Amino acid sequence: EWLEYYINLGINIILWNYWSYGYSTKQINPKSSKSDGVQVAEFYKEKFQLTGKFGVHGESLGGSITPYIASWTNADFMFADWTFSNFKDVAWGMMGNIGVLGVTLFTFWRESSVEDYVGYKGYKVIGCDPNDNVIYELASLKNSITKYLVT
């Protein structure tokens, strides 16, 4: 429904999948996800010579890299939807300290999206669902931004 919403407003928007989803067989990692997102956005902007507003909208895992992509592509706005600040907090919310240990030992996802979100100078929106069964409320990007700004 988001794509139709943006199209009806005349806003240019991109949607994509990241490594290890869809038909991809590569492993996902934060650096490649950020780089891929920027490359997709830049290609889209150049290929179609966009006029009008350009926005970046990402949900869940995609929302965690949306602030980075929006900054690097000079997007007019970004929407980080139902997302988290870092993978370790999500693992803790789902499995406690065992989850944190698993993330620490078996993934490369150590980065937080809080600084990218706070540093982005365009219009920004954050969405969340207090009843989300995957993104634990204390792991949400909105909660992490609040902690960052207060401390």
Tab-separated table of C-alpha atoms in Angstrom:
chain	number	residue	atom	x	y	z
A	1	GLU	CA	0.000	0.000	0.000
A	2	TRP	CA	2.927	2.398	0.502
A	3	LEU	CA	3.932	2.329	-3.143
A	4	GLU	CA	0.433	3.322	-4.252
A	5	TYR	CA	0.383	6.070	-1.608
A	6	TYR	CA	3.617	7.634	-2.883
A	7	ILE	CA	2.639	7.295	-6.544
A	8	ASN	CA	-0.670	9.050	-5.868
A	9	LEU	CA	1.251	11.930	-4.289
A	10	GLY	CA	3.648	12.143	-7.250
A	11	ILE	CA	6.639	11.203	-5.092
A	12	ASN	CA	9.532	9.169	-6.508
A	13	ILE	CA	10.257	6.232	-4.239
A	14	ILE	CA	12.321	3.053	-4.498
A	15	LEU	CA	11.748	-0.422	-3.098
A	16	TRP	CA	14.314	-3.222	-3.156
A	17	ASN	CA	15.344	-6.418	-1.434
A	18	TYR	CA	18.746	-6.926	0.098
A	19	TRP	CA	21.164	-9.823	-0.040
A	20	SER	CA	19.893	-13.222	1.144
A	21	TYR	CA	16.264	-12.418	0.283
A	22	GLY	CA	14.314	-13.162	-2.852
A	23	TYR	CA	16.548	-14.904	-5.388
A	24	SER	CA	19.821	-13.713	-3.867
A	25	THR	CA	22.207	-16.259	-2.399
A	26	LYS	CA	24.710	-13.830	-0.870
A	27	GLN	CA	24.906	-13.241	2.886
A	28	ILE	CA	23.577	-9.984	4.280
A	29	ASN	CA	25.796	-7.573	6.185
A	30	PRO	CA	25.369	-3.907	7.138
A	31	LYS	CA	28.088	-2.421	4.950
A	32	SER	CA	26.884	-4.139	1.795
A	33	SER	CA	23.255	-3.297	2.587
A	34	LYS	CA	24.073	0.395	2.968
A	35	SER	CA	26.237	0.416	-0.146
A	36	ASP	CA	23.648	-1.484	-2.188
A	37	GLY	CA	20.867	0.857	-1.071
A	38	VAL	CA	22.838	3.939	-2.083
A	39	GLN	CA	23.754	2.377	-5.443
A	40	VAL	CA	20.134	1.446	-6.183
A	41	ALA	CA	18.923	4.953	-5.291
A	42	GLU	CA	21.636	6.692	-7.317
A	43	PHE	CA	21.024	4.433	-10.327
A	44	TYR	CA	17.292	5.124	-10.133
A	45	LYS	CA	17.810	8.883	-9.898
A	46	GLU	CA	20.241	8.950	-12.844
A	47	LYS	CA	18.472	6.429	-15.080
A	48	PHE	CA	15.070	8.104	-14.852
A	49	GLN	CA	16.275	11.710	-14.441
A	50	LEU	CA	13.797	12.301	-11.659
A	51	THR	CA	11.852	15.481	-11.245
A	52	GLY	CA	9.913	16.230	-8.098
A	53	LYS	CA	10.376	14.835	-4.632
A	54	PHE	CA	12.511	11.780	-3.968
A	55	GLY	CA	12.102	9.747	-0.806
A	56	VAL	CA	13.527	6.658	0.839
A	57	HIS	CA	11.174	4.354	2.732
A	58	GLY	CA	12.406	1.236	4.477
A	59	GLU	CA	10.614	-1.270	6.667
A	60	SER	CA	12.086	-3.509	9.362
A	61	LEU	CA	15.676	-4.383	8.387
A	62	GLY	CA	15.409	-1.972	5.448
A	63	GLY	CA	14.357	0.788	7.837
A	64	SER	CA	17.579	0.436	9.771
A	65	ILE	CA	19.632	1.506	6.731
A	66	THR	CA	17.141	4.066	5.410
A	67	PRO	CA	18.702	7.031	7.285
A	68	TYR	CA	22.099	6.238	5.764
A	69	ILE	CA	20.706	5.951	2.236
A	70	ALA	CA	18.660	9.147	2.601
A	71	SER	CA	21.737	11.078	3.732
A	72	TRP	CA	24.023	9.824	0.976
A	73	THR	CA	21.504	10.370	-1.812
A	74	ASN	CA	20.234	13.765	-0.625
A	75	ALA	CA	16.692	12.426	-0.474
A	76	ASP	CA	13.969	14.957	0.275
A	77	PHE	CA	12.580	12.756	3.046
A	78	MET	CA	12.911	9.382	4.655
A	79	PHE	CA	10.551	7.058	6.465
A	80	ALA	CA	12.068	4.468	8.813
A	81	ASP	CA	9.132	2.139	9.367
A	82	TRP	CA	8.801	-0.606	12.006
A	83	THR	CA	12.532	-0.758	12.508
A	84	PHE	CA	15.270	-1.097	15.094
A	85	SER	CA	18.460	0.730	15.990
A	86	ASN	CA	20.774	-2.259	16.227
A	87	PHE	CA	20.525	-6.000	15.827
A	88	LYS	CA	21.878	-6.807	19.287
A	89	ASP	CA	18.900	-5.107	20.996
A	90	VAL	CA	16.472	-7.077	18.817
A	91	ALA	CA	18.208	-10.336	19.749
A	92	TRP	CA	18.085	-9.415	23.437
A	93	GLY	CA	14.344	-8.709	23.211
A	94	MET	CA	13.690	-12.063	21.537
A	95	MET	CA	16.092	-14.349	23.414
A	96	GLY	CA	17.794	-12.415	26.200
A	97	ASN	CA	21.530	-12.747	26.751
A	98	ILE	CA	21.695	-15.921	24.649
A	99	GLY	CA	20.456	-13.912	21.676
A	100	VAL	CA	23.045	-11.202	22.280
A	101	LEU	CA	25.794	-13.820	22.468
A	102	GLY	CA	24.577	-15.383	19.206
A	103	VAL	CA	24.558	-12.019	17.422
A	104	THR	CA	27.999	-11.188	18.790
A	105	LEU	CA	29.505	-14.506	17.723
A	106	PHE	CA	27.745	-15.166	14.429
A	107	THR	CA	26.926	-11.865	12.743
A	108	PHE	CA	28.701	-8.722	11.603
A	109	TRP	CA	25.755	-6.457	12.405
A	110	ARG	CA	27.151	-4.230	15.151
A	111	GLU	CA	26.159	-0.838	13.790
A	112	SER	CA	23.418	1.424	15.063
A	113	SER	CA	21.231	3.579	12.839
A	114	VAL	CA	20.625	6.213	15.539
A	115	GLU	CA	23.446	8.551	14.510
A	116	ASP	CA	22.436	8.340	10.842
A	117	TYR	CA	18.831	9.179	11.750
A	118	VAL	CA	19.710	12.096	14.035
A	119	GLY	CA	22.268	13.453	11.552
A	120	TYR	CA	19.985	13.346	8.506
A	121	LYS	CA	18.979	16.938	7.650
A	122	GLY	CA	15.874	16.302	5.518
A	123	TYR	CA	12.323	15.566	6.569
A	124	LYS	CA	12.121	12.371	8.546
A	125	VAL	CA	9.345	10.136	9.765
A	126	ILE	CA	9.551	7.156	12.051
A	127	GLY	CA	6.864	4.506	12.276
A	128	CYS	CA	6.353	1.814	14.855
A	129	ASP	CA	3.858	-0.715	16.122
A	130	PRO	CA	3.730	-1.200	19.911
A	131	ASN	CA	2.368	-4.707	19.287
A	132	ASP	CA	5.153	-5.754	16.911
A	133	ASN	CA	6.145	-9.368	17.635
A	134	VAL	CA	9.585	-9.062	16.034
A	135	ILE	CA	10.946	-5.629	16.959
A	136	TYR	CA	10.884	-5.475	20.743
A	137	GLU	CA	9.758	-2.003	21.900
A	138	LEU	CA	13.028	-1.267	23.730
A	139	ALA	CA	14.953	-2.227	20.571
A	140	SER	CA	12.919	0.114	18.364
A	141	LEU	CA	14.636	2.968	16.586
A	142	LYS	CA	12.325	5.503	18.236
A	143	ASN	CA	13.280	4.297	21.710
A	144	SER	CA	16.999	4.310	20.878
A	145	ILE	CA	16.772	7.853	19.474
A	146	THR	CA	15.111	8.989	22.682
A	147	LYS	CA	17.897	7.424	24.786
A	148	TYR	CA	20.529	8.986	22.522
A	149	LEU	CA	19.044	12.487	22.754
A	150	VAL	CA	18.468	12.351	26.514
A	151	THR	CA	21.899	11.035	27.519
